[in-house]
Structures are given as structure tokens and as C-alpha cells.
mmCIF file of C-alpha atoms in Angstrom:
data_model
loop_
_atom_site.group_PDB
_atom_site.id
_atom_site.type_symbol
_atom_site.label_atom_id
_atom_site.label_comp_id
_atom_site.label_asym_id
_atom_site.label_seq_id
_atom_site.Cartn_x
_atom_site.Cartn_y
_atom_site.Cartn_z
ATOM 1 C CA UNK A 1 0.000 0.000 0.000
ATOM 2 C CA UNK A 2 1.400 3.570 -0.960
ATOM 3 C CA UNK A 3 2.656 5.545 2.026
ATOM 4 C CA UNK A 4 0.771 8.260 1.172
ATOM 5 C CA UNK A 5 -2.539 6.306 2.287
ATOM 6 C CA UNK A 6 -0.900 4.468 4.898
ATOM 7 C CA UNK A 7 0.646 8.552 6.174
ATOM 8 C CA UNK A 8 -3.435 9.279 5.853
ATOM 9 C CA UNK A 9 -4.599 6.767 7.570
ATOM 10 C CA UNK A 10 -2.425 7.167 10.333
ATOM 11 C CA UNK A 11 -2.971 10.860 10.809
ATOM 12 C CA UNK A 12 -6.682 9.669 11.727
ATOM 13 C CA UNK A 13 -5.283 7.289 14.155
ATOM 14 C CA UNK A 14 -3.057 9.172 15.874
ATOM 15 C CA UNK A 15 -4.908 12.600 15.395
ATOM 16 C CA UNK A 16 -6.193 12.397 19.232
ATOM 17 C CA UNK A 17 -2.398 11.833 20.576
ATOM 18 C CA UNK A 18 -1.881 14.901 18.760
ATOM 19 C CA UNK A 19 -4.133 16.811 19.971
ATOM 20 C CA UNK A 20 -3.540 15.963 23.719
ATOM 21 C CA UNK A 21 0.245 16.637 22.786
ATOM 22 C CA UNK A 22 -1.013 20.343 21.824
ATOM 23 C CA UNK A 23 -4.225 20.976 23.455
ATOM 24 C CA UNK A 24 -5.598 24.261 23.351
ATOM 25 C CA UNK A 25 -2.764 25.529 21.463
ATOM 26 C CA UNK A 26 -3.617 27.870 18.718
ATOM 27 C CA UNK A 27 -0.125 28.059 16.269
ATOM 28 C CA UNK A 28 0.668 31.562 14.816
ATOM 29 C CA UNK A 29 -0.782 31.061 10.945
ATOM 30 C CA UNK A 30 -0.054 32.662 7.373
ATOM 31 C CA UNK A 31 -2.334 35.030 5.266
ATOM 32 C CA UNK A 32 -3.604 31.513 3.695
ATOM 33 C CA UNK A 33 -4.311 30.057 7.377
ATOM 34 C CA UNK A 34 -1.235 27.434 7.480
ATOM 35 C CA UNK A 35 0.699 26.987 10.528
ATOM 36 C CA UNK A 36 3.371 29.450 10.472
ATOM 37 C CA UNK A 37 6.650 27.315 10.435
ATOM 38 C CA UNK A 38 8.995 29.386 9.197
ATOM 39 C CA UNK A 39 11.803 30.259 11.657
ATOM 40 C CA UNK A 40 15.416 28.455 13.146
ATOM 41 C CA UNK A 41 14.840 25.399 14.638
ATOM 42 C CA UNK A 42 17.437 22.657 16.153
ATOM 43 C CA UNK A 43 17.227 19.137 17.058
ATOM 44 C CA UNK A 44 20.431 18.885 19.245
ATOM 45 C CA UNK A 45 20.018 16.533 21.808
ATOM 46 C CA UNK A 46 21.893 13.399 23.235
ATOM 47 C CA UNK A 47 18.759 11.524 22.232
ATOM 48 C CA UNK A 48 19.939 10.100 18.840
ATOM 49 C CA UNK A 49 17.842 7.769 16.014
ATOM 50 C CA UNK A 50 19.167 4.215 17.477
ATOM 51 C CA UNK A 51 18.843 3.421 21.434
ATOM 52 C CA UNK A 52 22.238 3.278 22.856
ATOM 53 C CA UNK A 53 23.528 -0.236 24.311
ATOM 54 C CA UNK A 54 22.380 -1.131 27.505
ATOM 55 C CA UNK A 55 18.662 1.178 27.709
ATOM 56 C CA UNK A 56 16.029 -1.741 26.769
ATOM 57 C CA UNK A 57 13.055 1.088 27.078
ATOM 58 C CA UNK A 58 11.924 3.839 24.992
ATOM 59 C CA UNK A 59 10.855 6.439 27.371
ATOM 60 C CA UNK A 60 13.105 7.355 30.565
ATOM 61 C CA UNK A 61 12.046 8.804 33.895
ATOM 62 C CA UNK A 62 13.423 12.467 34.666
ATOM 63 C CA UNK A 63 16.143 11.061 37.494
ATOM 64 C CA UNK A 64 17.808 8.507 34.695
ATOM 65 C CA UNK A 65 17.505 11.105 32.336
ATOM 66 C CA UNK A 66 19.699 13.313 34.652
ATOM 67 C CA UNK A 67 21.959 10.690 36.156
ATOM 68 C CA UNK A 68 22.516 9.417 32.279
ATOM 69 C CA UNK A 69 23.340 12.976 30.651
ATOM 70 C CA UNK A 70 25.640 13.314 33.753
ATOM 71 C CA UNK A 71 27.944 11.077 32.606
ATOM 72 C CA UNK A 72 27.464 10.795 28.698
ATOM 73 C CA UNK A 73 30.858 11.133 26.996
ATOM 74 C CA UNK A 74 29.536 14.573 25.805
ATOM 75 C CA UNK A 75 28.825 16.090 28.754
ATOM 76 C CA UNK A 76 32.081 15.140 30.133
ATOM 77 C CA UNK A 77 34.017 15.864 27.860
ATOM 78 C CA UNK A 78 32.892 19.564 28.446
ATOM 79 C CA UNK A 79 33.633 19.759 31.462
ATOM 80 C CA UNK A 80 36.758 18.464 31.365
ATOM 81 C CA UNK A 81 37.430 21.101 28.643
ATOM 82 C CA UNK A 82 36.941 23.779 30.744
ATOM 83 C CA UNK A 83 38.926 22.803 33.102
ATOM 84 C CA UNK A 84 42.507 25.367 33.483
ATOM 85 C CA UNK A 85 44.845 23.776 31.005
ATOM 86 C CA UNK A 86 48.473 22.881 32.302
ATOM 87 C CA UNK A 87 51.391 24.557 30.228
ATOM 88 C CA UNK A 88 53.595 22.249 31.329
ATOM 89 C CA UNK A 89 51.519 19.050 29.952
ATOM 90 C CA UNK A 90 53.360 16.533 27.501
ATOM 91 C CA UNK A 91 51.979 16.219 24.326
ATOM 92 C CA UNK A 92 49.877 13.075 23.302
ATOM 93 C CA UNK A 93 51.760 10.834 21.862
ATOM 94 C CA UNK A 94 49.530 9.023 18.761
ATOM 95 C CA UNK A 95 49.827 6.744 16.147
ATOM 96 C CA UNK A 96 47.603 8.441 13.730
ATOM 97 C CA UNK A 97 45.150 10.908 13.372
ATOM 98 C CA UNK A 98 42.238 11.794 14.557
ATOM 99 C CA UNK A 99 42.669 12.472 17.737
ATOM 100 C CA UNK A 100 44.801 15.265 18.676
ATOM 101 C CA UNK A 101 42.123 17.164 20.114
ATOM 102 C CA UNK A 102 41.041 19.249 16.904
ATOM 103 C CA UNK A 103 37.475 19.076 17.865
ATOM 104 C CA UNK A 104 37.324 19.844 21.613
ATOM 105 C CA UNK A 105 33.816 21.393 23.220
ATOM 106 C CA UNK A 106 34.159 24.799 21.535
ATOM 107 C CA UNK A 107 33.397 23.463 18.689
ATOM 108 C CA UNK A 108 30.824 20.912 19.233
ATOM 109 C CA UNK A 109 26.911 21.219 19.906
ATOM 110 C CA UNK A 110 25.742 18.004 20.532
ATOM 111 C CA UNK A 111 23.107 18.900 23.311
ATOM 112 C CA UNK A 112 23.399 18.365 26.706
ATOM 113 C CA UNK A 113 19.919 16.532 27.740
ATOM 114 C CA UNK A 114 17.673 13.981 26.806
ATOM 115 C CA UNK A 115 15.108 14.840 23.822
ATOM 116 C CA UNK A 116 11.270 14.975 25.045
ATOM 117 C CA UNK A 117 8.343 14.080 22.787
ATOM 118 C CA UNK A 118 5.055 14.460 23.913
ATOM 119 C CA UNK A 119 5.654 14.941 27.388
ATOM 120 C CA UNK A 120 8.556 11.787 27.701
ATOM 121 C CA UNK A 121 12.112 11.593 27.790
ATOM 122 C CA UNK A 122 13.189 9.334 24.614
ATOM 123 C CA UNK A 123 16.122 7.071 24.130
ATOM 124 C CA UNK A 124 16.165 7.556 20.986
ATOM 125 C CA UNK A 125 14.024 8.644 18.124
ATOM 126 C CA UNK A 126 13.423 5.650 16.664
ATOM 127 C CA UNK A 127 9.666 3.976 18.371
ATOM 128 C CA UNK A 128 9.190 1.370 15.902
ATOM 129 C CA UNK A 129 11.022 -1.376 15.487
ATOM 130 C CA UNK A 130 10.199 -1.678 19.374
ATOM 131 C CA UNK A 131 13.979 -2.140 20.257
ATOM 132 C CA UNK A 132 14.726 0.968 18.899
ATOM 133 C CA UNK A 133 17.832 -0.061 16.229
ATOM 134 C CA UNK A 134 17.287 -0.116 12.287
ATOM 135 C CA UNK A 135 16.384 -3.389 11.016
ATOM 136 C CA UNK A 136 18.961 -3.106 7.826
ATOM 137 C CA UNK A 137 18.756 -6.085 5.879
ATOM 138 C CA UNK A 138 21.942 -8.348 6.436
ATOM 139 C CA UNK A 139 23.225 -8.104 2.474
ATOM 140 C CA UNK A 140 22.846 -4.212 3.033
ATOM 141 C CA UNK A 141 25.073 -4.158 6.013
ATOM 142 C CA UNK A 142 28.102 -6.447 3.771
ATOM 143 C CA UNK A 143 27.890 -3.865 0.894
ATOM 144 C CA UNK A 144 28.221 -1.113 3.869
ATOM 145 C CA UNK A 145 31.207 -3.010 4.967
ATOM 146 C CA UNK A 146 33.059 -3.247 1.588
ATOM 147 C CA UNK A 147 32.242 0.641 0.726
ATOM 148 C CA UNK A 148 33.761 1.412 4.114
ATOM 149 C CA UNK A 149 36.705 -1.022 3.382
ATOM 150 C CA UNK A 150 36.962 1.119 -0.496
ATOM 151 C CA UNK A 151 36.873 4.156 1.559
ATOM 152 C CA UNK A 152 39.965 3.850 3.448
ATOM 153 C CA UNK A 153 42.308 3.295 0.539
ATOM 154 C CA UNK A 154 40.883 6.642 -0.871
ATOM 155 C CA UNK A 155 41.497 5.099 -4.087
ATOM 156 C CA UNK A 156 39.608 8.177 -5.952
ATOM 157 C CA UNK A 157 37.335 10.677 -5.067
ATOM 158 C CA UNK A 158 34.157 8.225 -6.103
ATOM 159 C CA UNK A 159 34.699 5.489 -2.836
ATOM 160 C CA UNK A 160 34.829 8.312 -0.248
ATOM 161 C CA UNK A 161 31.790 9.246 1.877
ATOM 162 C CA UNK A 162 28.821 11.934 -0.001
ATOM 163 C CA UNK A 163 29.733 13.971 3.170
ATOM 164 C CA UNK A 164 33.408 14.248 2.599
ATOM 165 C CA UNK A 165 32.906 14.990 -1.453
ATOM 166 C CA UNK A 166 30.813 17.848 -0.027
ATOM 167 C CA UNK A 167 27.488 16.291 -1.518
ATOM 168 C CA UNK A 168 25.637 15.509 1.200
ATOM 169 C CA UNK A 169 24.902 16.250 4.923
ATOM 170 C CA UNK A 170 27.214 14.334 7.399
ATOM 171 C CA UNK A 171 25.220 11.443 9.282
ATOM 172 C CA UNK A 172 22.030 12.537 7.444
ATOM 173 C CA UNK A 173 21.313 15.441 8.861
ATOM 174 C CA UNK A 174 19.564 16.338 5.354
ATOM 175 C CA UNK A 175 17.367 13.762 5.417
ATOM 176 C CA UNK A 176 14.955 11.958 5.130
ATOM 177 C CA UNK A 177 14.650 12.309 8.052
ATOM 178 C CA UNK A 178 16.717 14.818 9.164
ATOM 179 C CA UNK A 179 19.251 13.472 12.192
ATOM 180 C CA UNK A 180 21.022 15.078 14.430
ATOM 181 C CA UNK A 181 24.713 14.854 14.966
ATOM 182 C CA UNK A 182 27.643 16.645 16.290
ATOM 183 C CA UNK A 183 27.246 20.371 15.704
ATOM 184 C CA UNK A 184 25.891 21.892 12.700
ATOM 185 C CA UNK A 185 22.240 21.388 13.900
ATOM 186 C CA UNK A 186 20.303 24.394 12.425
ATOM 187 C CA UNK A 187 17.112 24.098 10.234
ATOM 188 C CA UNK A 188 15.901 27.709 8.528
ATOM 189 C CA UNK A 189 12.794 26.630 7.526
ATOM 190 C CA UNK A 190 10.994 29.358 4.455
ATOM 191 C CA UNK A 191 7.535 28.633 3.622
ATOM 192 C CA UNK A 192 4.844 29.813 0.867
ATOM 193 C CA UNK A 193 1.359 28.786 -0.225
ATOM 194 C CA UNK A 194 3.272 26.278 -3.184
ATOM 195 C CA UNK A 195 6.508 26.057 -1.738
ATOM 196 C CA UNK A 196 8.353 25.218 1.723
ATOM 197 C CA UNK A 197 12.076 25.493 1.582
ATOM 198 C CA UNK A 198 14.429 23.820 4.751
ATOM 199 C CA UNK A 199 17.793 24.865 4.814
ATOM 200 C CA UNK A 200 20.152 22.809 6.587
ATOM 201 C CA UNK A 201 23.089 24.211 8.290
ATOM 202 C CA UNK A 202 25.416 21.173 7.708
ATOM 203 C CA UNK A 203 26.924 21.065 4.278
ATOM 204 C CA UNK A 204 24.321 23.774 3.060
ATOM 205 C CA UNK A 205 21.480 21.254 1.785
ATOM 206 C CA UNK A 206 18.599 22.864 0.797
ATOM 207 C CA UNK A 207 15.200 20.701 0.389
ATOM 208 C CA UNK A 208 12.461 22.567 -1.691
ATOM 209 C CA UNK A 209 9.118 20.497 -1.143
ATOM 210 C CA UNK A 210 6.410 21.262 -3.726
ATOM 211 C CA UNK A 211 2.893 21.692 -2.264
ATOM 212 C CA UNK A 212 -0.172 20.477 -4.215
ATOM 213 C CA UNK A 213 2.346 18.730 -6.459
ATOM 214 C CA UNK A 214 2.977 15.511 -7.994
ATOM 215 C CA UNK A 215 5.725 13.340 -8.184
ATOM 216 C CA UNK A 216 8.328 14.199 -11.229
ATOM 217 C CA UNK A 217 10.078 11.181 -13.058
ATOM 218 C CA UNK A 218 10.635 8.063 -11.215
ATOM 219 C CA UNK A 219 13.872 8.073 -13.012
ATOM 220 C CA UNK A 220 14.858 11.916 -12.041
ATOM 221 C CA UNK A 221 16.739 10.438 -8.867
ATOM 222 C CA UNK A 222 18.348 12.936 -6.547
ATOM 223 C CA UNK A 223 20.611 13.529 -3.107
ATOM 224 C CA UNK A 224 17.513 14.000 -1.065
ATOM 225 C CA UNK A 225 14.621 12.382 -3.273
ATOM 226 C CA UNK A 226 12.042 14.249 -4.780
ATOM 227 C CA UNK A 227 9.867 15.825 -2.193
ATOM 228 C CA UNK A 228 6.357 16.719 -2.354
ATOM 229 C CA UNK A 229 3.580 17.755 0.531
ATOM 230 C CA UNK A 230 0.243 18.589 1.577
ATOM 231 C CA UNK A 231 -1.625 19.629 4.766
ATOM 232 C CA UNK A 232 -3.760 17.624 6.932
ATOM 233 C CA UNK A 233 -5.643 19.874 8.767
ATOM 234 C CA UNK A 234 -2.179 21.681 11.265
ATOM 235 C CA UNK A 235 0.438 18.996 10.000
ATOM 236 C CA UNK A 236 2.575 19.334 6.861
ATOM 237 C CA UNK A 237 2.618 15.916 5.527
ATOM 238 C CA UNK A 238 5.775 15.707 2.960
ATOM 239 C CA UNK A 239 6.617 12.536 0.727
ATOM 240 C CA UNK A 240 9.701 11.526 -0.720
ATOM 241 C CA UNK A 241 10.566 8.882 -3.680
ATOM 242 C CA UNK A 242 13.028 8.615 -6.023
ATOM 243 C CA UNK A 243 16.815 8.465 -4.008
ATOM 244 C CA UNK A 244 20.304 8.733 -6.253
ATOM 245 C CA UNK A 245 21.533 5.172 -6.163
ATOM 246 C CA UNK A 246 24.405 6.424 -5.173
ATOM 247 C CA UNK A 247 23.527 7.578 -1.502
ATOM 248 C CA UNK A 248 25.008 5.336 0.281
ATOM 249 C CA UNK A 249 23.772 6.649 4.097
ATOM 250 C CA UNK A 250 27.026 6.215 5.456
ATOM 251 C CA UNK A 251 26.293 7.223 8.941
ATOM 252 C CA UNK A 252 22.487 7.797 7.933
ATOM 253 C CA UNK A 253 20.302 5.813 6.734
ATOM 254 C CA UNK A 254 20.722 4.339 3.254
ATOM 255 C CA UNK A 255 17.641 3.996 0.347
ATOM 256 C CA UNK A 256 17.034 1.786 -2.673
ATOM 257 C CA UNK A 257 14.885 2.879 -5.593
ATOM 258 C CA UNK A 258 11.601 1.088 -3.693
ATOM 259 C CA UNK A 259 11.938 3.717 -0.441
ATOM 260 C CA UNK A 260 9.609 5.908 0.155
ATOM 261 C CA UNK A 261 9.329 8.358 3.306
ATOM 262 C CA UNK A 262 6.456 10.550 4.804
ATOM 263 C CA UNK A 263 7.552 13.062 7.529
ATOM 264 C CA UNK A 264 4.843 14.965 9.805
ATOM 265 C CA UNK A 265 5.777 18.592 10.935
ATOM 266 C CA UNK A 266 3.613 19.762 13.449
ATOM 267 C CA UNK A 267 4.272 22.867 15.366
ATOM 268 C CA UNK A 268 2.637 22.048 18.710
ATOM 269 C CA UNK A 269 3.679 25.273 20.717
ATOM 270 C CA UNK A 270 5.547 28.866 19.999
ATOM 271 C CA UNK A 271 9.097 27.020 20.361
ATOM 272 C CA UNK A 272 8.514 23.294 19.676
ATOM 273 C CA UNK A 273 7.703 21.171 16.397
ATOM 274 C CA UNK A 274 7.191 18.143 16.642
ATOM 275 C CA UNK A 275 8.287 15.646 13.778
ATOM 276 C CA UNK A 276 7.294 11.927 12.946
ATOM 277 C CA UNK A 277 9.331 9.977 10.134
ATOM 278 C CA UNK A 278 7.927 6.530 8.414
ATOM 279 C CA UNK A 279 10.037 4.970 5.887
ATOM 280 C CA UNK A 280 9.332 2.082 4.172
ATOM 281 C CA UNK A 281 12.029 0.310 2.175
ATOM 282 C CA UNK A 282 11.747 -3.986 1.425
ATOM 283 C CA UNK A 283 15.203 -4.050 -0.754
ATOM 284 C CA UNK A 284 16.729 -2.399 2.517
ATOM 285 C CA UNK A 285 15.194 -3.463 5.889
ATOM 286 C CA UNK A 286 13.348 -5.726 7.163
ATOM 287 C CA UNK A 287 10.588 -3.843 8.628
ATOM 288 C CA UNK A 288 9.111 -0.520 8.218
ATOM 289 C CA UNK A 289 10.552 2.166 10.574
ATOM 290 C CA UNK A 290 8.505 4.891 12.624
ATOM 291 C CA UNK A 291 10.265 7.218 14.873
ATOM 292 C CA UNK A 292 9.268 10.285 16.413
ATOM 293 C CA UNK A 293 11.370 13.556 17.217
ATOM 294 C CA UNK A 294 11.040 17.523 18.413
ATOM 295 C CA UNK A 295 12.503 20.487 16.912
ATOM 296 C CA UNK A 296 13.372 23.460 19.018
ATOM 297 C CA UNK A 297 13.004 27.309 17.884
ATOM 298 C CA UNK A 298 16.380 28.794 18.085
ATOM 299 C CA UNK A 299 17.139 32.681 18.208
ATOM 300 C CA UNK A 300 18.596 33.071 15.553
ATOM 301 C CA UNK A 301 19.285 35.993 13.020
ATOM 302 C CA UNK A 302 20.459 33.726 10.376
ATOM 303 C CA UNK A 303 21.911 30.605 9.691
ATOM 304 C CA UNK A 304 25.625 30.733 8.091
ATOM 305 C CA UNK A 305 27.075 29.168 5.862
ATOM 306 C CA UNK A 306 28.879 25.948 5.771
ATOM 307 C CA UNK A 307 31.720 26.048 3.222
ATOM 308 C CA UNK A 308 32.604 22.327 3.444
ATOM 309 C CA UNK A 309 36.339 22.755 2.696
ATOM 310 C CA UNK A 310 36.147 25.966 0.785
ATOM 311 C CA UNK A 311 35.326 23.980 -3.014
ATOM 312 C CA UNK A 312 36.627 20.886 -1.514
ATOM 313 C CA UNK A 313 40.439 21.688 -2.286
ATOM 314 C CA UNK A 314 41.217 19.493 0.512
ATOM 315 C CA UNK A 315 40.122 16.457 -1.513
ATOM 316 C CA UNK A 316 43.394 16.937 -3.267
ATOM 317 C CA UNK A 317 45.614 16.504 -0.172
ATOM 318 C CA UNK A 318 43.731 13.782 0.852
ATOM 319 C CA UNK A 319 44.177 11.675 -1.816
ATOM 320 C CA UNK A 320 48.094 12.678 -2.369
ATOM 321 C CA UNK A 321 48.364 11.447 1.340
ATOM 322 C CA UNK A 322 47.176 8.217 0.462
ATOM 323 C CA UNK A 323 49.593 8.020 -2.504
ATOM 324 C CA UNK A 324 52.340 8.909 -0.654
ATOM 325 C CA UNK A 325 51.461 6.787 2.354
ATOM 326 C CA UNK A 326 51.447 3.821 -0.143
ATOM 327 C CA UNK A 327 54.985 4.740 -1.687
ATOM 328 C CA UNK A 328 56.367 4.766 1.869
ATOM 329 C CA UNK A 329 54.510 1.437 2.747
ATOM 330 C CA UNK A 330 56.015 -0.053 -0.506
ATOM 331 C CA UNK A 331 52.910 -0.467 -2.376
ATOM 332 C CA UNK A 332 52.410 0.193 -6.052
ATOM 333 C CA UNK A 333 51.331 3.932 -6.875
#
């Protein structure tokens, strides 16, 4: 069954828990009556889309929540960052790099608490499958494992990550959905009566999602499929088909030509939207996913840009590195 009836059936089913989640609320609107979503908004949180190891339930109480994001590598990590530094430290000895401390909490915004949707403190964002983790299909997971094998010999440009060829979003903060990751977590979100345009801060994606549209081409594949939405009654409803064979989801989630993914944007009080993902995929995993996540307004002037590495010059060095690093091990250039 198309997702687009399964998305509308669902809205009637869960239009009640919505409500409740936003009762008596009454969203600023446009001059056509819409909810008015246009604004910054962040989903930085330690909450991620898979449950961490060792958390068997979905929703936390507000004491594990705080004893958790007390000692999450994150949150510790800062603090041990702003500690006085000692000029007469020794330097860390390594054996390659990362790390050598080039990303310590100054630059970083991963959030420092727990995410909560409607009214509970989530382990991650990911409610169906009930254990939280993506069900990827086992032969999805070997090709995974030889790309990432490709990757580092940096043999060209082609076998390294969308995110490092400046493509793509790291960790797929672009979306379908759109995850949250280490910094970077900034969503500008532009809307009209056809059109509603989400800029994303990392690696300066830009979805444009055509309202009262219909699908182009099935063979017009792109980055971040072909996107199209419609309202259902407060909720933007948006539907996307039609991936580039080539995204691979390295460190998001990865799509064959079957996938197809609804997202629900609802903006449930002045400084809180709250989003629901479904993506249904056969070639890919074994069982549909449904996962649930909130959006936070941000005050925000603008949202800057992210250069990548300035017209990805650095791809140069990187694969001269390798070269060289294979002349010094011996190997043939």
C-alpha cells in the first residue's frame, strides 16, 4: 500500500495523541491560514535515532535522564574542557590521526539533555522497530562493509563518503529524516502557499518540497529524493521517492529505488515542532521504521554558511596522502 494512504490513515489514528500533545494551542498562521513554520529550529540533543547499548526502554524517567546525561561522553568531555589547562603538559603521543584534540567542546553542539516528545524523555528517536535499532537487511550491512573497506584506501574521489565529497549532509542530517549529529544542527525553515524550503546548516542542503504537487520522473533520482507535501488539517505531511543510487547513508540511513518516506511537521507550541518519520524500504530493511522527534526554535538571526572545505580543495591533499602513504609502505602507486 502507498505511504501516502498508509501517512493518511495514520494521521486519523493518531490525530487524538496529537491533539492531547497540543491541546488548546492555537499556532501563529499565514495570510492563507497554514501553521506558520517558518523560523530556526534545532534538534540537538543526546537523544539520537538508534537506542544506545544497555537502555532496553523507549521512554526514561526524569532522574535517569539526569543521572545518564551526567555522565554521557559529551557532557564530560565539556567539562573536562573547561577545566585550566596545564602549560607544562606533555603532548599526546599518537599513532595516527584523529585524535589530537582538533574538535574539543568549543566546537561541538551536541546537546546536553535527553530529547522529550510528547511529554517523555526518549532514548532515541526511533519507536518502531520496538527495540529501537534499524532493522537493515543483512546483504545491506556487507555492501556497507566493503564501501567502508573502499573508503579507506581513498582510491579516488568516487569510494569516499557523499559527506566528505561535499554532496551531502554528514550522518544525514539532510534527510529523510533529518538526524542530528555533532554540531551543525540548524534548520531555517521558508515557507509559501506552493513552496516550503528547509535549509540545513550542515553542508548547506537545501530541500524545496512542492505543495499540491505531484511526483516528477521516477527516473529523475536525486541527493535528497524528490519531495512533495500537503496539509492535513495543522500537519505538513511531505513525501519523498526517487533516491540517487548512489547515496550510500554512510552514517544515515541508506535507500534503494523502492523507499519511500512521509515526515509529519507539526508545530505544537511557539518554540517546539514536533516531527514523525515513516520509511518504508523492502530491498533495505526488514521492517518498516517509525520514529518520532522535536525540533526546538532557536534565536537566531540567520543561519551561516557551511563552506565544506572551501570547493573541496582538501580532496586533493587527501588523496596525495594516500599516494604517498602507499609509496612509503612499498605499495604500487
Amino acid at each position: 500500500m502507498p505511504l501516502r494512504i498508509l501517512a493518511a490513515i495514520a494521521s486519523l489514528l493518531c490525530l487524538s495523541t496529537l491533539a492531547a500533545g497540543a491541546e488548546g494551542y492555537e499556532p501563529p498562521r499565514t495570510a492563507e491560514g497554514r501553521p506558520l513554520l517558518d523560523g530556526v529550529w534545532t534538534n540537538a540533543s543526546l537523544t539520537q535515532l538508534t537506542r544506545p547499548r544497555g537502555l532496553d526502554e523507549l521512554v526514561l524517567t526524569a532522574a535517569e535522564a539526569e543521572a545518564l546525561a551526567a555522565k554521557h561522553f559529551h557532557n564530560v568531555r565539556a567539562a573536562a574542557d573547561l577545566e585550566p589547562s596545564d602549560p607544562d603538559r606533555e603532548a599526546k603521543a599518537v599513532d595516527r590521526l584523529p585524535p589530537v584534540g582538533n574538535y574539543n567542546a568549543f566546537w561541538v553542539d551536541p546537546g546536553t539533555e535527553y530529547a522529550v516528545v510528547e511529554g517523555e524523555i526518549r532514548t532515541s528517536w526511533i519507536v518502531e522497530p520496538e527495540d529501537g535499532q534499524v532493522p537493515l537487511r543483512q546483504e545491506v550491512r556487507e555492501r556497507r562493509g566493503e564501501r567502508r573497506a573502499l573508503r579507506e584506501g581513498m582510491d579516488g574521489p568516487e569510494v569516499l563518503s557523499l559527506g566528505e565529497r561535499c554532496l551531502l549532509g554528514f550522518g544525514g542530517t539532510a534527510g529523510p529524516p533529518m538526524l542530528n549529529v555533532l554540531y551543525n544542527g540548524y534548520y531555517r525553515i521558508v515557507q509559501t502557499d506552493s513552496h516550503v524550503m528547509i535549509l540545513v546548516e550542515m553542508v548547506h542542503d537545501a530541500r524545496i518540497i512542492r505543495l499540491a504537487s505531484d511526483h516528477g520522473p521516477p527516473e529523475d533520482r536525486r541527493w535528497l529524493g524528490d519531495s512533495i507535501g500537503w496539509w492535513e488539517g495543522d500537519t505538513l505531511v511531505v513525501e519523498t521517492t526517487s533516491f540517487h543510487p548512489s547515496r550510500d547513508g554512510e552514517g544515515g540511513l541508506p535507500y534503494s529505488s523502492l523507499a519511500e518516506v512521509v515526515e509529519r511537521i507539526t508545530r505544537v507550541s511557539d518554540d517546539t515542532l514536533l516531527y514523525e518519520f515513516e520509511i518504508e524500504d523492502p530491498l533495505t530493511y526488514s521492517a518498516p521504521i517509525r520514529g518520532q522527534m522535536t525540533f526546538r526554535a532557536v534565536e537566531a538571526g540567520r543561519v551561516y554558511e557551511y563552506a565544506c572545505h572551501e570547493g573541496n580543495y582538501a580532496m586533493g591533499g587527501m588523496l596525495r596522502g594516500a599516494r604517498l602513504a602507499e609509496r612509503e609502505a612499498g605499495a604500487d602507486p
